[in-house]
Amino acid sequence: MSSPSELLLDTAQLTRAVSAVSAGVTRQLGERDPVIVGVLKGAVVFMADLVRALPFSCQLDFLSISAFGRGRVRIESDLSLDIEARHVVLVEDIVDTGLTLSYLLRTLEARNPSSLSVATLLDRPARRLVEVPVKWTGVDIDDRFVIGYGMDFEGRYRNLREVWVVNDLSALVDDPDALESDVFMGGKAW
Ligand code: IMP
Ligand code: MG
């Protein structure tokens, strides 16, 4: 029987993924004073690393969404900046079905930005239900549930420095803290 969780991306691999995405953003928007928009809360950790890898001035903003019903989302907390005539990069932790992104792109496009592009740390194309334009991807992953580096299960594990695959989701459903001693501090006791 496999262990309940396993390391998928360590900090060195994450650094390389951040560099690849930041290089793409820089090439395209380095002289265009973009607004970098993070989707709360999952994108926060990736966004913090991404924006510090950008060698030019930009503005940051955030929005949060809430899901209601199957695959339906709405904006819970909106941007504070006006993005009309601005170049916007929407930053996601992971694109899965694409439903969240498709809704966000429609909503933000209606505000007439000069451009609107998506940067995501992870992409899981196997589960896509709607086609969404993802411009920059750190890493493509298989159809397995992940936690860490911003990504959560029931609000937990976002502060892990690495990305871990959850092999035993049912253990987490029974107890959301079940993996705590496996994944924090690389499995070492504190
Ligand atoms: P989508 O609308 O199905 O593309 O869902 C995207 C959102 O679902 C992401 O921004 C995450 O917040 C969440 N999500 C999808 N897959 C995972 C995962 O494996 N772990 C944690 N969160 C996930
Ligand atoms: Mg998210």
Short mmCIF file of C-alpha atoms and ligand atoms in Angstrom, two decimals:
data_model
loop_
_atom_site.label_atom_id
_atom_site.label_comp_id
_atom_site.label_asym_id
_atom_site.label_seq_id
_atom_site.Cartn_x
_atom_site.Cartn_y
_atom_site.Cartn_z
CA MET A 1 0.00 0.00 0.00
CA SER A 2 1.40 3.40 -0.99
CA SER A 3 2.06 6.05 1.62
CA PRO A 4 -0.81 8.48 2.23
CA SER A 5 1.10 11.32 0.58
CA GLU A 6 4.24 11.86 -1.49
CA LEU A 7 6.39 14.77 -2.50
CA LEU A 8 5.60 15.96 -6.03
CA LEU A 9 7.57 19.22 -6.38
CA ASP A 10 10.36 20.23 -4.03
CA THR A 11 11.50 23.81 -3.50
CA ALA A 12 14.14 23.62 -6.26
CA GLN A 13 11.58 22.39 -8.79
CA LEU A 14 9.17 25.13 -7.69
CA THR A 15 11.89 27.74 -8.12
CA ARG A 16 12.46 26.51 -11.68
CA ALA A 17 8.71 26.63 -12.40
CA VAL A 18 8.54 30.20 -11.07
CA SER A 19 11.51 31.21 -13.24
CA ALA A 20 9.94 29.77 -16.36
CA VAL A 21 6.68 31.65 -15.77
CA SER A 22 8.38 34.90 -14.78
CA ALA A 23 10.54 34.78 -17.92
CA GLY A 24 7.42 34.48 -20.07
CA VAL A 25 5.65 37.34 -18.29
CA THR A 26 8.75 39.51 -18.54
CA ARG A 27 9.20 38.88 -22.26
CA GLN A 28 5.60 39.82 -22.97
CA LEU A 29 4.84 42.55 -20.45
CA GLY A 30 8.13 43.76 -19.03
CA GLU A 31 7.68 47.29 -20.36
CA ARG A 32 3.92 47.55 -20.00
CA ASP A 33 3.36 48.21 -16.30
CA PRO A 34 1.04 45.22 -15.81
CA VAL A 35 -1.37 44.53 -12.97
CA ILE A 36 -0.68 41.10 -11.48
CA VAL A 37 -3.93 39.69 -10.08
CA GLY A 38 -3.91 36.79 -7.63
CA VAL A 39 -6.91 34.56 -7.09
CA LEU A 40 -7.24 34.15 -3.33
CA LYS A 41 -6.33 32.16 -1.47
CA GLY A 42 -4.58 29.41 -3.41
CA ALA A 43 -2.46 31.66 -5.63
CA VAL A 44 -0.92 33.68 -2.80
CA VAL A 45 2.25 31.64 -2.29
CA PHE A 46 3.04 31.25 -6.01
CA MET A 47 2.21 34.91 -6.61
CA ALA A 48 4.58 36.05 -3.84
CA ASP A 49 7.45 34.16 -5.47
CA LEU A 50 6.43 35.08 -9.01
CA VAL A 51 6.27 38.84 -8.49
CA ARG A 52 9.64 38.86 -6.73
CA ALA A 53 11.11 37.16 -9.81
CA LEU A 54 9.85 39.94 -12.11
CA PRO A 55 12.65 42.43 -12.84
CA PHE A 56 10.34 45.39 -13.52
CA SER A 57 7.74 47.52 -11.80
CA CYS A 58 4.17 46.29 -11.63
CA GLN A 59 1.08 46.59 -9.44
CA LEU A 60 -0.50 43.78 -7.44
CA ASP A 61 -4.14 43.14 -6.77
CA PHE A 62 -6.30 40.28 -5.52
CA LEU A 63 -9.78 38.93 -5.84
CA SER A 64 -11.51 36.10 -4.10
CA ILE A 65 -14.23 33.84 -5.36
CA SER A 66 -16.72 31.58 -3.73
CA ALA A 67 -18.13 28.43 -5.24
CA PHE A 68 -21.84 27.78 -5.12
CA GLY A 69 -23.28 24.65 -6.64
CA ARG A 70 -21.41 22.45 -9.05
CA GLY A 71 -18.62 24.34 -10.72
CA ARG A 72 -20.36 27.70 -10.33
CA VAL A 73 -18.44 30.62 -8.85
CA ARG A 74 -18.91 34.28 -8.14
CA ILE A 75 -16.59 37.09 -7.05
CA GLU A 76 -16.68 37.41 -3.29
CA SER A 77 -14.11 40.18 -2.91
CA ASP A 78 -13.30 42.27 -5.96
CA LEU A 79 -10.18 44.03 -7.24
CA SER A 80 -9.34 47.42 -5.81
CA LEU A 81 -7.68 48.67 -9.04
CA ASP A 82 -9.41 49.74 -12.22
CA ILE A 83 -8.03 47.46 -14.95
CA GLU A 84 -9.49 49.31 -17.95
CA ALA A 85 -6.73 49.84 -20.53
CA ARG A 86 -4.24 47.94 -18.34
CA HIS A 87 -2.29 44.79 -19.11
CA VAL A 88 -3.50 42.15 -16.65
CA VAL A 89 -1.97 38.83 -15.62
CA LEU A 90 -4.36 36.56 -13.75
CA VAL A 91 -2.40 34.24 -11.43
CA GLU A 92 -3.82 30.84 -10.43
CA ASP A 93 -2.46 28.00 -8.32
CA ILE A 94 -3.95 25.26 -10.50
CA VAL A 95 -6.26 25.04 -13.48
CA ASP A 96 -8.43 21.95 -13.24
CA THR A 97 -11.83 21.88 -14.96
CA GLY A 98 -11.25 25.45 -16.14
CA LEU A 99 -14.67 26.56 -14.87
CA THR A 100 -13.26 29.06 -12.36
CA LEU A 101 -10.93 30.59 -14.88
CA SER A 102 -13.52 30.76 -17.60
CA TYR A 103 -15.84 32.72 -15.31
CA LEU A 104 -13.05 35.04 -14.17
CA LEU A 105 -11.83 35.72 -17.69
CA ARG A 106 -15.34 36.61 -18.84
CA THR A 107 -15.83 38.91 -15.87
CA LEU A 108 -12.50 40.70 -16.17
CA GLU A 109 -12.66 40.93 -19.99
CA ALA A 110 -15.87 42.96 -19.59
CA ARG A 111 -13.81 45.68 -17.88
CA ASN A 112 -11.84 46.27 -21.08
CA PRO A 113 -8.24 45.60 -20.09
CA SER A 114 -5.63 46.15 -22.84
CA SER A 115 -4.71 42.50 -22.44
CA LEU A 116 -5.63 39.66 -20.10
CA SER A 117 -3.35 36.61 -19.78
CA VAL A 118 -3.26 33.67 -17.40
CA ALA A 119 -0.25 32.39 -15.47
CA THR A 120 -0.69 29.22 -13.44
CA LEU A 121 1.70 27.20 -11.35
CA LEU A 122 0.03 23.88 -12.18
CA ASP A 123 -2.19 22.65 -14.97
CA ARG A 124 -4.15 19.41 -14.91
CA PRO A 125 -5.40 19.19 -18.50
CA ALA A 126 -6.91 15.70 -18.06
CA ARG A 127 -9.87 17.13 -16.16
CA ARG A 128 -10.65 20.13 -18.38
CA LEU A 129 -14.37 20.72 -19.01
CA VAL A 130 -14.10 24.11 -20.73
CA GLU A 131 -11.30 25.32 -22.91
CA VAL A 132 -9.41 28.21 -21.34
CA PRO A 133 -6.41 30.10 -22.68
CA VAL A 134 -3.51 29.48 -20.29
CA LYS A 135 -0.53 31.50 -21.42
CA TRP A 136 2.12 30.46 -18.92
CA THR A 137 2.22 27.17 -16.97
CA GLY A 138 4.82 26.12 -14.42
CA VAL A 139 4.18 22.35 -14.49
CA ASP A 140 1.56 20.01 -16.02
CA ILE A 141 0.41 17.34 -13.57
CA ASP A 142 -1.57 14.10 -13.71
CA ASP A 143 -5.03 13.64 -12.34
CA ARG A 144 -4.07 13.47 -8.67
CA PHE A 145 -5.08 15.78 -5.81
CA VAL A 146 -2.31 18.03 -4.52
CA ILE A 147 -1.71 20.18 -1.47
CA GLY A 148 0.87 22.72 -0.41
CA TYR A 149 2.51 25.88 -1.80
CA GLY A 150 -0.86 27.63 -1.56
CA MET A 151 -3.11 24.68 -2.29
CA ASP A 152 -5.37 23.33 0.40
CA PHE A 153 -7.63 20.62 1.63
CA GLU A 154 -10.40 22.23 3.70
CA GLY A 155 -8.25 25.30 4.21
CA ARG A 156 -5.22 23.37 5.49
CA TYR A 157 -1.72 22.71 4.14
CA ARG A 158 -1.43 25.98 2.17
CA ASN A 159 1.75 26.92 4.04
CA LEU A 160 3.72 23.84 2.99
CA ARG A 161 6.91 24.80 1.16
CA GLU A 162 6.52 21.95 -1.36
CA VAL A 163 3.69 20.44 -3.40
CA TRP A 164 2.56 17.02 -2.22
CA VAL A 165 0.28 14.46 -3.85
CA VAL A 166 -2.46 13.04 -1.67
CA ASN A 167 -2.71 9.28 -2.27
CA ASP A 168 -5.29 8.61 0.41
CA LEU A 169 -7.98 11.25 0.04
CA SER A 170 -10.43 9.29 2.16
CA ALA A 171 -8.11 9.63 5.17
CA LEU A 172 -8.26 13.41 4.72
CA VAL A 173 -12.00 13.39 4.36
CA ASP A 174 -12.23 11.58 7.70
CA ASP A 175 -9.71 13.90 9.35
CA PRO A 176 -8.44 17.02 7.49
CA ASP A 177 -5.31 17.05 9.69
CA ALA A 178 -4.45 13.41 8.93
CA LEU A 179 -1.37 14.25 6.85
CA GLU A 180 0.09 16.86 9.15
CA SER A 181 2.93 14.75 10.52
CA ASP A 182 3.71 13.29 7.05
CA VAL A 183 4.12 16.52 5.19
CA PHE A 184 5.21 19.30 7.51
CA MET A 185 8.97 19.56 7.97
CA GLY A 186 9.43 16.88 5.32
CA GLY A 187 7.87 14.34 7.61
CA LYS A 188 10.31 15.03 10.47
CA ALA A 189 8.88 15.48 13.93
CA TRP A 190 9.00 19.01 15.34
P1 IMP B 1 -11.37 24.60 -11.69
O1 IMP B 1 -12.45 25.63 -11.70
O2 IMP B 1 -11.92 23.20 -11.67
O3 IMP B 1 -10.35 24.76 -12.78
O4 IMP B 1 -10.70 24.67 -10.28
C1 IMP B 1 -9.62 25.43 -10.00
C2 IMP B 1 -9.53 25.63 -8.52
O5 IMP B 1 -9.86 24.45 -7.75
C3 IMP B 1 -8.09 25.93 -8.19
O6 IMP B 1 -7.85 27.30 -8.27
C4 IMP B 1 -7.96 25.37 -6.79
O7 IMP B 1 -8.35 26.36 -5.86
C5 IMP B 1 -8.93 24.23 -6.72
N1 IMP B 1 -8.23 22.95 -6.95
C6 IMP B 1 -8.26 22.21 -8.08
N2 IMP B 1 -7.51 21.11 -7.95
C7 IMP B 1 -6.94 21.15 -6.72
C8 IMP B 1 -6.04 20.29 -6.01
O8 IMP B 1 -5.57 19.24 -6.48
N3 IMP B 1 -5.72 20.71 -4.76
C9 IMP B 1 -6.18 21.84 -4.18
N4 IMP B 1 -7.02 22.68 -4.83
C10 IMP B 1 -7.42 22.33 -6.09
MG MG B 2 -7.75 28.54 -6.44
#
